[in-house]
Amino acid sequence: MNTQSILQIGNDILRAKAKPVSKGMRGLRQLTDKMFASMDAASGVGLAAPQIGVSLRVIVVDADDVRMALLNPEIVKTSDETILDEEGCLSYASYYGPVERFQSVVVKGRSLEWKQVRIRATDLLARVFQHEIDHLNGQLFLDYIEDPEQIRRVEPESEEDSDLDDS
Ligand code: ZN
């Protein structure tokens, strides 16, 4: 299968600031195909290129009926309202903790065809975008959690927590 193993916390690539994609850069379709496959194999709702060892500003998301790849994504607008909710990460498998995020955001970026894209996202999708764009800046959800006791480990087979999302 066209999947790539997902880097885990401790790997330096996850802490690096990813480089912008330039117009006409080769291999982006292959990269995003691989990212979708890796995200799907891990039942994730989002993935950033650094998570498969590619330090480029590329993300894929699959949440709230939106499935897309976005190049050079950036948040251009945020809501006043924030939401505190449990968050997980495919690069820190099986751990979850509460992270405060903007309830809605407007995200700007480029499609694979280099078209300007602008999306307004709320709730889960907004959270996923914020989480994935953080990855491009070397930031992990754990960085927001001051009290380590708030981070809990959930066994993957636990049915009770099967509604938790990883990105
Ligand atoms: Zn993540």
Tab-separated table of C-alpha atoms and ligand atoms in Angstrom:
chain	number	residue	atom	x	y	z
A	1	MET	CA	0.000	0.000	0.000
A	2	ASN	CA	1.077	3.548	-0.662
A	3	THR	CA	1.407	4.474	2.982
A	4	GLN	CA	4.266	5.865	4.953
A	5	SER	CA	4.924	5.251	8.604
A	6	ILE	CA	4.028	8.281	10.688
A	7	LEU	CA	6.868	9.878	12.635
A	8	GLN	CA	6.482	9.879	16.374
A	9	ILE	CA	7.257	12.593	18.884
A	10	GLY	CA	10.996	12.922	19.478
A	11	ASN	CA	11.799	13.096	15.775
A	12	ASP	CA	13.412	16.444	14.901
A	13	ILE	CA	11.430	16.856	11.682
A	14	LEU	CA	8.285	17.288	13.764
A	15	ARG	CA	9.886	20.296	15.448
A	16	ALA	CA	11.196	22.003	12.313
A	17	LYS	CA	9.483	24.869	10.526
A	18	ALA	CA	8.363	23.429	7.188
A	19	LYS	CA	9.278	25.160	3.921
A	20	PRO	CA	6.655	26.726	1.648
A	21	VAL	CA	5.704	24.907	-1.530
A	22	SER	CA	6.581	26.782	-4.710
A	23	LYS	CA	4.554	26.872	-7.892
A	24	GLY	CA	5.307	23.989	-10.229
A	25	MET	CA	7.076	21.927	-7.580
A	26	ARG	CA	7.160	18.299	-8.669
A	27	GLY	CA	5.824	15.331	-6.781
A	28	LEU	CA	3.095	17.110	-4.843
A	29	ARG	CA	0.322	14.843	-6.127
A	30	GLN	CA	2.337	11.779	-5.102
A	31	LEU	CA	3.018	13.375	-1.743
A	32	THR	CA	-0.627	14.150	-1.017
A	33	ASP	CA	-1.727	10.697	-2.266
A	34	LYS	CA	0.693	9.188	0.209
A	35	MET	CA	-0.540	11.499	2.958
A	36	PHE	CA	-4.192	10.591	2.339
A	37	ALA	CA	-3.321	6.888	2.352
A	38	SER	CA	-1.312	7.207	5.564
A	39	MET	CA	-4.028	9.249	7.259
A	40	ASP	CA	-6.721	6.782	6.215
A	41	ALA	CA	-4.672	3.766	7.318
A	42	ALA	CA	-4.373	5.350	10.755
A	43	SER	CA	-8.053	6.420	10.802
A	44	GLY	CA	-6.983	10.037	11.192
A	45	VAL	CA	-8.849	13.249	10.402
A	46	GLY	CA	-5.801	15.169	9.227
A	47	LEU	CA	-2.098	14.870	8.488
A	48	ALA	CA	0.750	17.277	7.849
A	49	ALA	CA	3.668	16.470	5.516
A	50	PRO	CA	6.311	16.665	8.281
A	51	GLN	CA	4.534	13.730	9.943
A	52	ILE	CA	5.736	11.510	7.109
A	53	GLY	CA	9.164	13.120	7.088
A	54	VAL	CA	8.620	15.779	4.404
A	55	SER	CA	9.271	19.266	5.706
A	56	LEU	CA	6.948	21.118	3.347
A	57	ARG	CA	3.855	23.222	4.048
A	58	VAL	CA	1.305	20.655	2.897
A	59	ILE	CA	-1.654	19.272	4.832
A	60	VAL	CA	-4.551	16.930	4.195
A	61	VAL	CA	-7.788	16.949	6.168
A	62	ASP	CA	-10.815	14.695	6.289
A	63	ALA	CA	-13.417	15.971	8.722
A	64	ASP	CA	-17.014	17.188	8.646
A	65	ASP	CA	-17.421	15.987	5.037
A	66	VAL	CA	-14.452	18.002	3.836
A	67	ARG	CA	-11.632	15.962	2.350
A	68	MET	CA	-8.903	18.028	0.800
A	69	ALA	CA	-5.230	18.728	0.406
A	70	LEU	CA	-3.992	22.266	0.955
A	71	LEU	CA	-0.634	23.806	0.081
A	72	ASN	CA	0.861	26.680	2.069
A	73	PRO	CA	-2.181	26.890	4.367
A	74	GLU	CA	-2.521	29.795	6.722
A	75	ILE	CA	-5.131	31.019	9.122
A	76	VAL	CA	-6.266	34.471	8.118
A	77	LYS	CA	-9.175	34.953	10.516
A	78	THR	CA	-10.182	33.536	13.882
A	79	SER	CA	-13.361	33.687	15.940
A	80	ASP	CA	-13.484	35.325	19.348
A	81	GLU	CA	-15.029	32.173	20.691
A	82	THR	CA	-12.780	29.300	21.673
A	83	ILE	CA	-13.552	25.697	22.556
A	84	LEU	CA	-11.703	23.425	24.946
A	85	ASP	CA	-11.844	19.831	23.750
A	86	GLU	CA	-9.881	16.610	23.768
A	87	GLU	CA	-7.300	16.337	21.048
A	88	GLY	CA	-4.985	13.610	19.819
A	89	CYS	CA	-2.198	13.308	17.283
A	90	LEU	CA	-1.041	10.492	15.007
A	91	SER	CA	2.518	11.468	15.978
A	92	TYR	CA	1.742	10.852	19.631
A	93	ALA	CA	-0.384	7.788	19.199
A	94	SER	CA	-2.905	6.890	21.894
A	95	TYR	CA	-2.460	10.049	23.975
A	96	TYR	CA	-5.120	12.688	24.370
A	97	GLY	CA	-5.467	15.949	26.204
A	98	PRO	CA	-7.586	19.103	26.343
A	99	VAL	CA	-6.600	21.909	23.976
A	100	GLU	CA	-8.292	25.258	23.552
A	101	ARG	CA	-8.867	26.172	19.896
A	102	PHE	CA	-10.725	28.852	18.000
A	103	GLN	CA	-14.274	27.745	17.333
A	104	SER	CA	-14.030	28.912	13.740
A	105	VAL	CA	-11.253	29.981	11.415
A	106	VAL	CA	-10.808	31.118	7.846
A	107	VAL	CA	-7.989	29.262	6.134
A	108	LYS	CA	-6.274	30.336	2.953
A	109	GLY	CA	-3.982	28.276	0.765
A	110	ARG	CA	-3.460	26.725	-2.660
A	111	SER	CA	-4.919	23.652	-4.276
A	112	LEU	CA	-2.758	21.127	-6.130
A	113	GLU	CA	-3.751	23.013	-9.293
A	114	TRP	CA	-2.341	26.152	-7.643
A	115	LYS	CA	-5.757	27.784	-7.341
A	116	GLN	CA	-6.338	30.130	-4.413
A	117	VAL	CA	-8.513	28.422	-1.835
A	118	ARG	CA	-10.296	30.079	1.050
A	119	ILE	CA	-12.339	28.006	3.494
A	120	ARG	CA	-14.337	28.908	6.530
A	121	ALA	CA	-14.210	26.050	9.016
A	122	THR	CA	-16.005	25.540	12.304
A	123	ASP	CA	-15.818	23.091	15.213
A	124	LEU	CA	-13.983	19.847	14.355
A	125	LEU	CA	-12.777	21.000	10.949
A	126	ALA	CA	-11.524	24.275	12.449
A	127	ARG	CA	-9.696	22.300	15.126
A	128	VAL	CA	-8.099	20.016	12.544
A	129	PHE	CA	-6.864	22.954	10.466
A	130	GLN	CA	-5.365	24.618	13.537
A	131	HIS	CA	-3.710	21.365	14.592
A	132	GLU	CA	-2.254	20.608	11.150
A	133	ILE	CA	-1.010	24.139	10.533
A	134	ASP	CA	0.705	23.989	13.929
A	135	HIS	CA	2.590	20.929	12.659
A	136	LEU	CA	4.036	23.073	9.855
A	137	ASN	CA	5.491	25.349	12.502
A	138	GLY	CA	6.926	22.528	14.584
A	139	GLN	CA	4.214	22.817	17.191
A	140	LEU	CA	2.412	19.877	18.789
A	141	PHE	CA	-0.843	19.813	20.743
A	142	LEU	CA	1.100	18.797	23.834
A	143	ASP	CA	2.754	22.210	23.874
A	144	TYR	CA	-0.564	23.725	24.933
A	145	ILE	CA	-1.034	21.442	27.911
A	146	GLU	CA	0.684	22.769	30.994
A	147	ASP	CA	-0.345	20.061	33.405
A	148	PRO	CA	0.999	16.657	32.252
A	149	GLU	CA	-1.663	14.968	34.358
A	150	GLN	CA	-4.225	16.153	31.839
A	151	ILE	CA	-2.649	13.942	29.189
A	152	ARG	CA	-4.164	10.505	29.205
A	153	ARG	CA	-3.376	7.336	27.408
A	154	VAL	CA	-6.198	5.564	25.637
A	155	GLU	CA	-5.771	2.042	24.351
A	156	PRO	CA	-6.661	1.894	20.651
A	157	GLU	CA	-9.178	-0.914	21.136
A	158	SER	CA	-11.105	0.964	23.808
A	159	GLU	CA	-14.653	1.314	22.495
A	160	GLU	CA	-15.586	3.942	24.969
A	161	ASP	CA	-13.206	6.410	23.310
A	162	SER	CA	-13.728	5.392	19.719
A	163	ASP	CA	-15.165	8.801	18.940
A	164	LEU	CA	-11.861	10.521	19.615
A	165	ASP	CA	-10.081	11.872	16.585
A	166	ASP	CA	-6.423	11.852	15.697
A	167	SER	CA	-4.767	14.248	13.369
B	1	ZN	ZN	-0.925	15.841	14.828
